[in-house]
CSV table of C-alpha atoms in Angstrom, one decimal:
chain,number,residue,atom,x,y,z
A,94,UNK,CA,-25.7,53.4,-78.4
A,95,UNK,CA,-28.7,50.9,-76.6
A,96,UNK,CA,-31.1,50.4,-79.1
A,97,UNK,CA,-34.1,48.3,-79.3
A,98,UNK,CA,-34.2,45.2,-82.2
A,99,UNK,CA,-37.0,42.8,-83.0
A,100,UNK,CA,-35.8,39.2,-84.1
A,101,UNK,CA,-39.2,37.5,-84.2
A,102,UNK,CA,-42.4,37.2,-82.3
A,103,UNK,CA,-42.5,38.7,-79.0
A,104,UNK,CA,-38.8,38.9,-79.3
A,105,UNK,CA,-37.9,42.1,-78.6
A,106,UNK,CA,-33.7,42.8,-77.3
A,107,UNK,CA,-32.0,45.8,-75.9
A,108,UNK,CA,-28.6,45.7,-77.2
A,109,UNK,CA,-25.8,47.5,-77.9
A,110,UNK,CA,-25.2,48.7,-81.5
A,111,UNK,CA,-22.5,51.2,-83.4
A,112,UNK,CA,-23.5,55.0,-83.4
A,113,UNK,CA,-25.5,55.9,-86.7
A,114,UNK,CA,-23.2,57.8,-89.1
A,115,UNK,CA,-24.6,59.9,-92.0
A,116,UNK,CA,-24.2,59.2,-95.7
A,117,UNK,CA,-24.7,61.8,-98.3
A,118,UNK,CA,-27.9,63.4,-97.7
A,119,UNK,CA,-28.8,61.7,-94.5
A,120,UNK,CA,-28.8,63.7,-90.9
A,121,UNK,CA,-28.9,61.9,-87.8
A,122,UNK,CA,-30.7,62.7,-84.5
A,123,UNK,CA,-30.9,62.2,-80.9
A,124,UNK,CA,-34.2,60.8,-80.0
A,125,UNK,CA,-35.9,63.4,-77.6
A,126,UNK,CA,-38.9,60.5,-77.7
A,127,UNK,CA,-40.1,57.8,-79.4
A,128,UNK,CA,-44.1,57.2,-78.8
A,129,UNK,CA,-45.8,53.4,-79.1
A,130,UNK,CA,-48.3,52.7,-81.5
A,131,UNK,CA,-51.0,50.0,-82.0
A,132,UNK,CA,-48.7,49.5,-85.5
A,133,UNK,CA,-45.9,48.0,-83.3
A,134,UNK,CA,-47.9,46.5,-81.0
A,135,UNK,CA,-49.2,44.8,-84.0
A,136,UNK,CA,-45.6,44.1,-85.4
A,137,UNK,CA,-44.3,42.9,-81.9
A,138,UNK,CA,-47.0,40.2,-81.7
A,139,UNK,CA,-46.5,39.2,-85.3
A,140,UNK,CA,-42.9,39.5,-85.6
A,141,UNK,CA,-42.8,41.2,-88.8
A,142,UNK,CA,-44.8,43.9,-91.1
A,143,UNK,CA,-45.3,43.3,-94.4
A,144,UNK,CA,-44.3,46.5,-95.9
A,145,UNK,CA,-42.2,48.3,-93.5
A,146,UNK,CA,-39.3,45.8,-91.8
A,147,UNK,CA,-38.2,42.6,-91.8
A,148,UNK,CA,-36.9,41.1,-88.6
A,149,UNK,CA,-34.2,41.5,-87.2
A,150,UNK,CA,-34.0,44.9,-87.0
A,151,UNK,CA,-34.0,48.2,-85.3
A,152,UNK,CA,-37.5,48.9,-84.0
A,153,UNK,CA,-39.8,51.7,-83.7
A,154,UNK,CA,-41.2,54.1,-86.2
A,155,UNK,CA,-42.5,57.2,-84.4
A,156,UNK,CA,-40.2,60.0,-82.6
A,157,UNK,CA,-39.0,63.4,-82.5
A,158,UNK,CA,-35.6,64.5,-81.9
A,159,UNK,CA,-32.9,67.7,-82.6
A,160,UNK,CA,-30.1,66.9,-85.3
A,161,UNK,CA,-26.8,65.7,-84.1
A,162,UNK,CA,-25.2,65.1,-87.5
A,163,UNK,CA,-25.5,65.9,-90.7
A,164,UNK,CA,-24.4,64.1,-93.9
A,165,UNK,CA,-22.5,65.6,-97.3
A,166,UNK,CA,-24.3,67.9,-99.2
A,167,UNK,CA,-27.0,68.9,-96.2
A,168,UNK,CA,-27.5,72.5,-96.2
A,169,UNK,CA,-31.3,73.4,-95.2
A,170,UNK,CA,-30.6,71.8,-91.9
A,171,UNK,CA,-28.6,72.5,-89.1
A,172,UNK,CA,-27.1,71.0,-86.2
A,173,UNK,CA,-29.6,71.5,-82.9
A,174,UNK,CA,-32.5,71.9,-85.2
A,175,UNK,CA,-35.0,70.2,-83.7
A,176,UNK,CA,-37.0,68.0,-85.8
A,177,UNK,CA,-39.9,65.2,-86.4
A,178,UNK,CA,-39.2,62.8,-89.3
A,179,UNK,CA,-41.8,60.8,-90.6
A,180,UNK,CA,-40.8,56.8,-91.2
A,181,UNK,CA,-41.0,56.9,-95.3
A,182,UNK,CA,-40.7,58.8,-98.0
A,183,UNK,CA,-41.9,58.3,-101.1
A,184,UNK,CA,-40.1,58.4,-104.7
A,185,UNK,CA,-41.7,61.0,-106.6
A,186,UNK,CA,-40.7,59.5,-109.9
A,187,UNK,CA,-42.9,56.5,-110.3
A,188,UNK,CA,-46.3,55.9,-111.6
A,189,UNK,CA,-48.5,56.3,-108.3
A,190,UNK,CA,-46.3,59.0,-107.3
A,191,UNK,CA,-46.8,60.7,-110.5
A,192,UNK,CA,-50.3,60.8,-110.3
A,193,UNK,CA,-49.8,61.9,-106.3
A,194,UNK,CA,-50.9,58.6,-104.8
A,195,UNK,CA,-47.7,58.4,-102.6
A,196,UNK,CA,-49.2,56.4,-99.9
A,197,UNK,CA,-49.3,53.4,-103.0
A,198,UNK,CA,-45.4,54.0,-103.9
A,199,UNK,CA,-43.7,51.1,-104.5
A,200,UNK,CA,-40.5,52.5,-103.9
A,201,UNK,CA,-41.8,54.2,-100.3
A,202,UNK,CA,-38.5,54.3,-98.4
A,203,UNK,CA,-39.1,53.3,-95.1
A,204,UNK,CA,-37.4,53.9,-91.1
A,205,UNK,CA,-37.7,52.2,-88.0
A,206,UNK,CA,-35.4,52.5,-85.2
A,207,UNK,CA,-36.8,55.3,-83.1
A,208,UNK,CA,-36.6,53.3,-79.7
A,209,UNK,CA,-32.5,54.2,-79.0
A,210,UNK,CA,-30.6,56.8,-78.1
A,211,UNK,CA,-30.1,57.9,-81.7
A,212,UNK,CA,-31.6,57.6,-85.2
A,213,UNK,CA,-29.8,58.1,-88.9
A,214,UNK,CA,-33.1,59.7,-91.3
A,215,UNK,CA,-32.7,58.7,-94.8
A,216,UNK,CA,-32.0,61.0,-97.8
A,217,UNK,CA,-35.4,60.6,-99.4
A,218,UNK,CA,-36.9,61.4,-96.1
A,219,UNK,CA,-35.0,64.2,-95.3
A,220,UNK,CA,-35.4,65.7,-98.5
A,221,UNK,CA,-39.5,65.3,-98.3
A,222,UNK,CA,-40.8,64.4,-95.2
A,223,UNK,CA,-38.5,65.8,-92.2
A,224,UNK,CA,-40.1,69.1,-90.8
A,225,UNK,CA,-38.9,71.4,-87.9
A,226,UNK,CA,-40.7,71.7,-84.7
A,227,UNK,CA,-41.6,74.7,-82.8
A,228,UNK,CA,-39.7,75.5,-79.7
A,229,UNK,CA,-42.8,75.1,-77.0
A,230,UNK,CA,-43.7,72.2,-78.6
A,231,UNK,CA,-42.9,69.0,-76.6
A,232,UNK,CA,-41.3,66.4,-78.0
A,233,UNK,CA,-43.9,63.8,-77.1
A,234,UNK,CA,-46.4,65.3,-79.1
A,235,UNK,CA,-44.4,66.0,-81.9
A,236,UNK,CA,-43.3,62.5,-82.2
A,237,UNK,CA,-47.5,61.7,-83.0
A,238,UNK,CA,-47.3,63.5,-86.4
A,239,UNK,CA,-47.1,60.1,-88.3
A,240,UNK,CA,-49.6,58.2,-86.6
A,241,UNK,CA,-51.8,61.6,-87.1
A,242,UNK,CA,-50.7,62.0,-90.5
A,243,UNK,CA,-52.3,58.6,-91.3
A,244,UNK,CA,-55.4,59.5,-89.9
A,245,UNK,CA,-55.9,62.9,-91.8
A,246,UNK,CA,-55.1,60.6,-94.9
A,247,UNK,CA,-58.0,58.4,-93.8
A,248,UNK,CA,-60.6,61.4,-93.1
A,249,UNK,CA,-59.9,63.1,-96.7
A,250,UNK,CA,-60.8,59.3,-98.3
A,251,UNK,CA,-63.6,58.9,-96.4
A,252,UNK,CA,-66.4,61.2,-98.1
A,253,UNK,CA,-67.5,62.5,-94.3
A,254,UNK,CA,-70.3,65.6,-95.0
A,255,UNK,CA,-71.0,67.8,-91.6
A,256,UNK,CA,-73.3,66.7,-89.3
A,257,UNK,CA,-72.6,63.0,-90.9
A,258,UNK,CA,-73.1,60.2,-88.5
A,259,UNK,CA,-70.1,58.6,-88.3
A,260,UNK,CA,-69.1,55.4,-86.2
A,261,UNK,CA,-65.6,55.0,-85.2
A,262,UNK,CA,-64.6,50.7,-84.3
A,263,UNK,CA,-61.3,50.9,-82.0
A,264,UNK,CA,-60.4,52.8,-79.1
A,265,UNK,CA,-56.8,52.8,-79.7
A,266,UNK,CA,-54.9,56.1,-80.2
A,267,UNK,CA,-55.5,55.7,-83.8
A,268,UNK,CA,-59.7,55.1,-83.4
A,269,UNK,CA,-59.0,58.1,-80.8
A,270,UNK,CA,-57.5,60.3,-83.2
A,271,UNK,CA,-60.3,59.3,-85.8
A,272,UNK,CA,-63.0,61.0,-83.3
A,273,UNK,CA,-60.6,64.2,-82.1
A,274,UNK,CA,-60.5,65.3,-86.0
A,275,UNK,CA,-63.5,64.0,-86.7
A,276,UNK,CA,-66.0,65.6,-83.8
A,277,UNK,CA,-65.6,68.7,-85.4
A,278,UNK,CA,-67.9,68.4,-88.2
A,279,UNK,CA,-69.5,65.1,-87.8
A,280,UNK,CA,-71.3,63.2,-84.8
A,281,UNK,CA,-69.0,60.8,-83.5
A,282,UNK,CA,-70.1,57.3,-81.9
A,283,UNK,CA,-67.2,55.6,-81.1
A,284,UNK,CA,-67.1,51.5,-79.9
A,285,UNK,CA,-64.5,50.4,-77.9
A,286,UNK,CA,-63.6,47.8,-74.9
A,287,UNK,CA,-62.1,50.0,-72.5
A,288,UNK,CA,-64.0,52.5,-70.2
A,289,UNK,CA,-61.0,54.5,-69.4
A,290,UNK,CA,-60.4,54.9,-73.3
A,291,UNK,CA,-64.0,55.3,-74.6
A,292,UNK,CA,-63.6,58.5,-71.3
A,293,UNK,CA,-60.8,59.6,-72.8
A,294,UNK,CA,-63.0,59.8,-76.2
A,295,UNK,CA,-65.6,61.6,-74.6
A,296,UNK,CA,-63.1,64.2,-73.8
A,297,UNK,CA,-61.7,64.4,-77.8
A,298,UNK,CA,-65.6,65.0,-78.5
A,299,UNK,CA,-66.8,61.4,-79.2
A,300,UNK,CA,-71.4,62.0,-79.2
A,301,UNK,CA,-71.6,58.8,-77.5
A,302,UNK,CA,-69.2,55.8,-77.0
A,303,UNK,CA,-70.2,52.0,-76.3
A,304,UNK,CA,-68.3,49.8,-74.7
A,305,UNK,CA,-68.9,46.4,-76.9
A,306,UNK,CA,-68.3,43.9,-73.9
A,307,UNK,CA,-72.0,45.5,-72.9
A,308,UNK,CA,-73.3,45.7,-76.3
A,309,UNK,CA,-71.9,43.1,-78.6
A,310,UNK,CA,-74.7,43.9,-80.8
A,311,UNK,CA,-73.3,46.8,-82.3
A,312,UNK,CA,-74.9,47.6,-85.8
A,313,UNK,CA,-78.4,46.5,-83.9
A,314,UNK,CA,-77.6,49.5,-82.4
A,315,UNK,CA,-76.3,51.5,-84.9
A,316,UNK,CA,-79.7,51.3,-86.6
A,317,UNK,CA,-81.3,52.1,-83.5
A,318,UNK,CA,-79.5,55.6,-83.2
A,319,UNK,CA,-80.0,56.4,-87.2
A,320,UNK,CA,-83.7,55.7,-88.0
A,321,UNK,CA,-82.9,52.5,-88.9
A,322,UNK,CA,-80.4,53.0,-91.4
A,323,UNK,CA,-77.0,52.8,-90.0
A,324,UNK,CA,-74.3,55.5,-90.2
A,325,UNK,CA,-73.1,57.8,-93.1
A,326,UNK,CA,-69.4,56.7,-92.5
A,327,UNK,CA,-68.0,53.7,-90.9
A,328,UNK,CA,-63.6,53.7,-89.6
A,329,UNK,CA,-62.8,50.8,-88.8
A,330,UNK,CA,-59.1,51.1,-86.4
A,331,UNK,CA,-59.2,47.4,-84.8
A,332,UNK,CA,-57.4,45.6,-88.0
A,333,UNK,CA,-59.4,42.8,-87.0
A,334,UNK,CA,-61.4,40.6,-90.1
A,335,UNK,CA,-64.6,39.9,-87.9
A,336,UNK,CA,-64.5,43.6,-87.4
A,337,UNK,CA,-64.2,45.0,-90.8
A,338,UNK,CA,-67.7,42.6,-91.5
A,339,UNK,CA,-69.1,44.6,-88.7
A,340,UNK,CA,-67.9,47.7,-89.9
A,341,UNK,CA,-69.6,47.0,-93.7
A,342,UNK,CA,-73.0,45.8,-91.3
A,343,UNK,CA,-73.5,49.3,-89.6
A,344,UNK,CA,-73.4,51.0,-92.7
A,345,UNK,CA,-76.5,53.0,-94.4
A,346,UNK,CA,-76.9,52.6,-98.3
A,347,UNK,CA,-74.8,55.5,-99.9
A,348,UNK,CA,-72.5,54.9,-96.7
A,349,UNK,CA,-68.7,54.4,-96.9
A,350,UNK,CA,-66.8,52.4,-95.1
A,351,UNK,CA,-63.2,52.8,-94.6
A,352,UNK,CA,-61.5,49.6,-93.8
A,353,UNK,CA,-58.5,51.4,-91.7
A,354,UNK,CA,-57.4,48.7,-89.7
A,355,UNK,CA,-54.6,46.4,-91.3
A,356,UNK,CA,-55.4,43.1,-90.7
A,357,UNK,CA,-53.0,40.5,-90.2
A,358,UNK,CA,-51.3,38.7,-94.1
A,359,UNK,CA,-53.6,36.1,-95.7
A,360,UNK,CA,-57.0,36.7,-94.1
A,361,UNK,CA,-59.8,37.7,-95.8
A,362,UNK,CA,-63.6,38.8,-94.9
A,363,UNK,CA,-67.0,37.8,-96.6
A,364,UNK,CA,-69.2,40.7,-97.8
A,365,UNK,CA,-72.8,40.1,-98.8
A,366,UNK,CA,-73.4,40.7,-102.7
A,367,UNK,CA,-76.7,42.2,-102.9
A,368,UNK,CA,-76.1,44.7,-99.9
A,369,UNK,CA,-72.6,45.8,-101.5
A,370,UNK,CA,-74.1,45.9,-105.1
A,371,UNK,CA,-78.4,47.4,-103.8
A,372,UNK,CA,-77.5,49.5,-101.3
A,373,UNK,CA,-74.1,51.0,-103.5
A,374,UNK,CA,-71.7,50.7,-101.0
A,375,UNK,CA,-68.2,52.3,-100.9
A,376,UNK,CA,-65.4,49.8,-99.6
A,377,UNK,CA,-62.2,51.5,-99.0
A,378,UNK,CA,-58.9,51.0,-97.9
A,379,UNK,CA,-56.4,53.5,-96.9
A,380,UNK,CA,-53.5,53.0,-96.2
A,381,UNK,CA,-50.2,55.3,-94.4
A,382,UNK,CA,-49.9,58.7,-96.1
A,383,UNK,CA,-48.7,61.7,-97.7
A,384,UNK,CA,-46.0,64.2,-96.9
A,385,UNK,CA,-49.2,66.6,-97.2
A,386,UNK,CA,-50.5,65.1,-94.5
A,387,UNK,CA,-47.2,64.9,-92.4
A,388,UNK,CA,-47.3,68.7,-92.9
A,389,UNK,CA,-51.2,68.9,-91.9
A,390,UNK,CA,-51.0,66.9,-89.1
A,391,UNK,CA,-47.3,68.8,-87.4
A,392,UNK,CA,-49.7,72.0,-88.2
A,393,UNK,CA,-52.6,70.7,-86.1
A,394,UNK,CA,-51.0,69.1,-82.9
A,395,UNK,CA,-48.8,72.5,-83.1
A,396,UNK,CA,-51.6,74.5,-82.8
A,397,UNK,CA,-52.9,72.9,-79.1
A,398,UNK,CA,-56.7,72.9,-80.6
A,399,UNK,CA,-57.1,69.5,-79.3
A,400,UNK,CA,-55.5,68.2,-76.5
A,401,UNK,CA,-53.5,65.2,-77.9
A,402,UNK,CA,-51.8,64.8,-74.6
A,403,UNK,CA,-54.7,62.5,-73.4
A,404,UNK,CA,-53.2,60.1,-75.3
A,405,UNK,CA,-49.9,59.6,-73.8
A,406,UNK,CA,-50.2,57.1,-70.6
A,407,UNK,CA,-47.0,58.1,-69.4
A,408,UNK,CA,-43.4,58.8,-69.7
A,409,UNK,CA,-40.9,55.2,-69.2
A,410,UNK,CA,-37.3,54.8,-69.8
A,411,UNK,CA,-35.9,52.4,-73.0
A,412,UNK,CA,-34.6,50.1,-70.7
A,413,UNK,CA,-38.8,49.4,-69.9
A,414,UNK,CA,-39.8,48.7,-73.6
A,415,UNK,CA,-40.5,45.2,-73.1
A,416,UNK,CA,-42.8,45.2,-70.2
A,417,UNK,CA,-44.2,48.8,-71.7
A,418,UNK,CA,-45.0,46.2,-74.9
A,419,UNK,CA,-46.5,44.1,-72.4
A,420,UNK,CA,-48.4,46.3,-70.7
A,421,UNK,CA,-49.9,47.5,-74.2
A,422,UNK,CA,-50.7,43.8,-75.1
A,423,UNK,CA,-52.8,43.7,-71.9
A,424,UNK,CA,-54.9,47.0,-72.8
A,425,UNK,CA,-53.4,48.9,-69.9
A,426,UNK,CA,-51.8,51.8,-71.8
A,427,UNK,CA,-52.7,53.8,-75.3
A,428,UNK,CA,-49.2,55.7,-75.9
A,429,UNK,CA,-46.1,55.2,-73.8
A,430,UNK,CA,-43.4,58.2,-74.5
A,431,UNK,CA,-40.1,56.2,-74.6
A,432,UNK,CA,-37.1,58.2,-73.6
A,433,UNK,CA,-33.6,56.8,-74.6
């Protein structure tokens, strides 16, 4: 089958590769479509994650596909089902798990390999996080359950009240999904550098957006909008250190601030004492998620209440990956929807 690999920075090859064959417990699918995501943007300009692959390897981690295979000893599954797997399951067995902090599993098994004609699932994820899609549903939309389900994980850590002012740093698809959950029950002002992506937030309900090349000021202006405060809830979705410090200077006393964005291994950030320790400040992390947010998330871009297609530039062939990557580099696309 053609499959995409990564071998290293900006190093990303088409090649040929053996048909996936299932072990015990596995299934194995051919990719309807595999979506891009800021994560392996990230990835592809670092040439590696530290959790989720080491190079070289198959590449890709979000897609939605109907079951072609199945291993020994599958029998809730059948052949044609179609299906959206997320990329890890974890154990169930060990400490975090037992307490039902999953995202923090240790053992987390992880996938990748969603750009190529065919992808083997994992028995740990088909066991716990592999869920059937509805027939209308298309398989581009599907294929955004993780990055979704990352997201909802994010919102229930966040301690967001209604009618909450909440600032949103990124305009990527994940900063974009942030404010379509999120302008719901909250007022939404989202920061970004793209005018055609803080437009596409006004459409997913964003109050106001920003555009930071304009207004590089941006908790001057926070302040401004909240009677001098700053907001209830800060997301920061750039993964950027000089942005997380921006994210913890918009912030109200009282406020959180969820630190979304991973940020590149070894850097670090400097956060002022007296305004963490005076003004009781909530500094929070949050990382992947749950299979009860994989569930959550299938559920919510199932039922069509917000209209997730705006994220998806276009549709491109596997053979384009590489200039797609390039194109995503350069700020020109939010999702491309791969098909093998």
């Amino acid at each position: 089958m053609l499959a995409a690999l990564l071998y290293g920075q900006e190093d990303l090859r088409l090649e040929q590769v053996p048909d996936p064959t299932p072990a015990a417990g596995e299934v194995v699918i051919e990719v309807g479509v595999a979506t891009t995501c800021g994560t392996d943007l990230k990835v592809w300009r670092r040439g590696g994650h530290a959790k989720m692959l080491i190079p070289p390897t198959l590449f890709g981690h979000e897609g939605a596909g109907r079951i072609v295979a199945l291993g020994a000893g599958v029998t809730n599954w059948q052949v044609g089902d179609r299906i959206v797997a997320n990329n890890s399951a974890p154990c169930m067995k060990c400490f975090f798990c037992q307490r039902q902090e999953y995202s923090l599993c240790p053992n987390l098994t992880w996938n990748n390999g969603t750009f190529a004609e065919y992808l083997k699932i994992p028995a740990p994820i088909v066991q716990h996080n592999l869920l059937q899609i509805p027939d209308e549903l298309p398989w581009e939309l599907a294929a955004m359950t993780e990055p979704l389900a990352c997201v909802l994980h994010g919102i229930a850590r966040s301690n967001i009240k209604a009618k909450d002012k909440v600032v949103v740093l990124g305009d990527g698809a994940i900063g974009l999904m942030f404010v379509a959950v999120l302008s719901e029950k909250a007022e939404v002002l989202l920061w970004g550098g793209n005018n055609h992506r803080l437009e596409i937030g006004q459409k997913l309900g964003a109050a106001q957006t920003f555009n930071y090349h304009q207004i590089p000021d941006i908790p001057s202006v926070v302040k401004e909008l909240t009677q001098g405060w700053g907001a209830d809830v800060v997301i920061e979705a750039t993964g950027v250190p000089s942005v997380w410090e921006t994210a913890i200077a918009c912030a109200r006393p009282g406020a959180t601030v969820n630190l979304f964005g991973g940020c590149p291994r070894d850097t670090s950030i400097t956060v002022n004492t007296e305004q963490l320790h005076y003004s009781e400040l909530t500094l929070k992390g949050v990382f992947h998620n749950t299979p009860k947010y994989v569930q959550e998330a299938l559920a919510l871009i199932a039922s069509r209440k917000i209209p997730f297609e705006l994220l998806i530039s276009e549709q491109r062939p596997l053979k384009d990956l590489e200039q797609v990557f390039c194109d995503m580099k350069a700020r020109q696309v939010i999702k491309v929807a791969m098909i093998p």
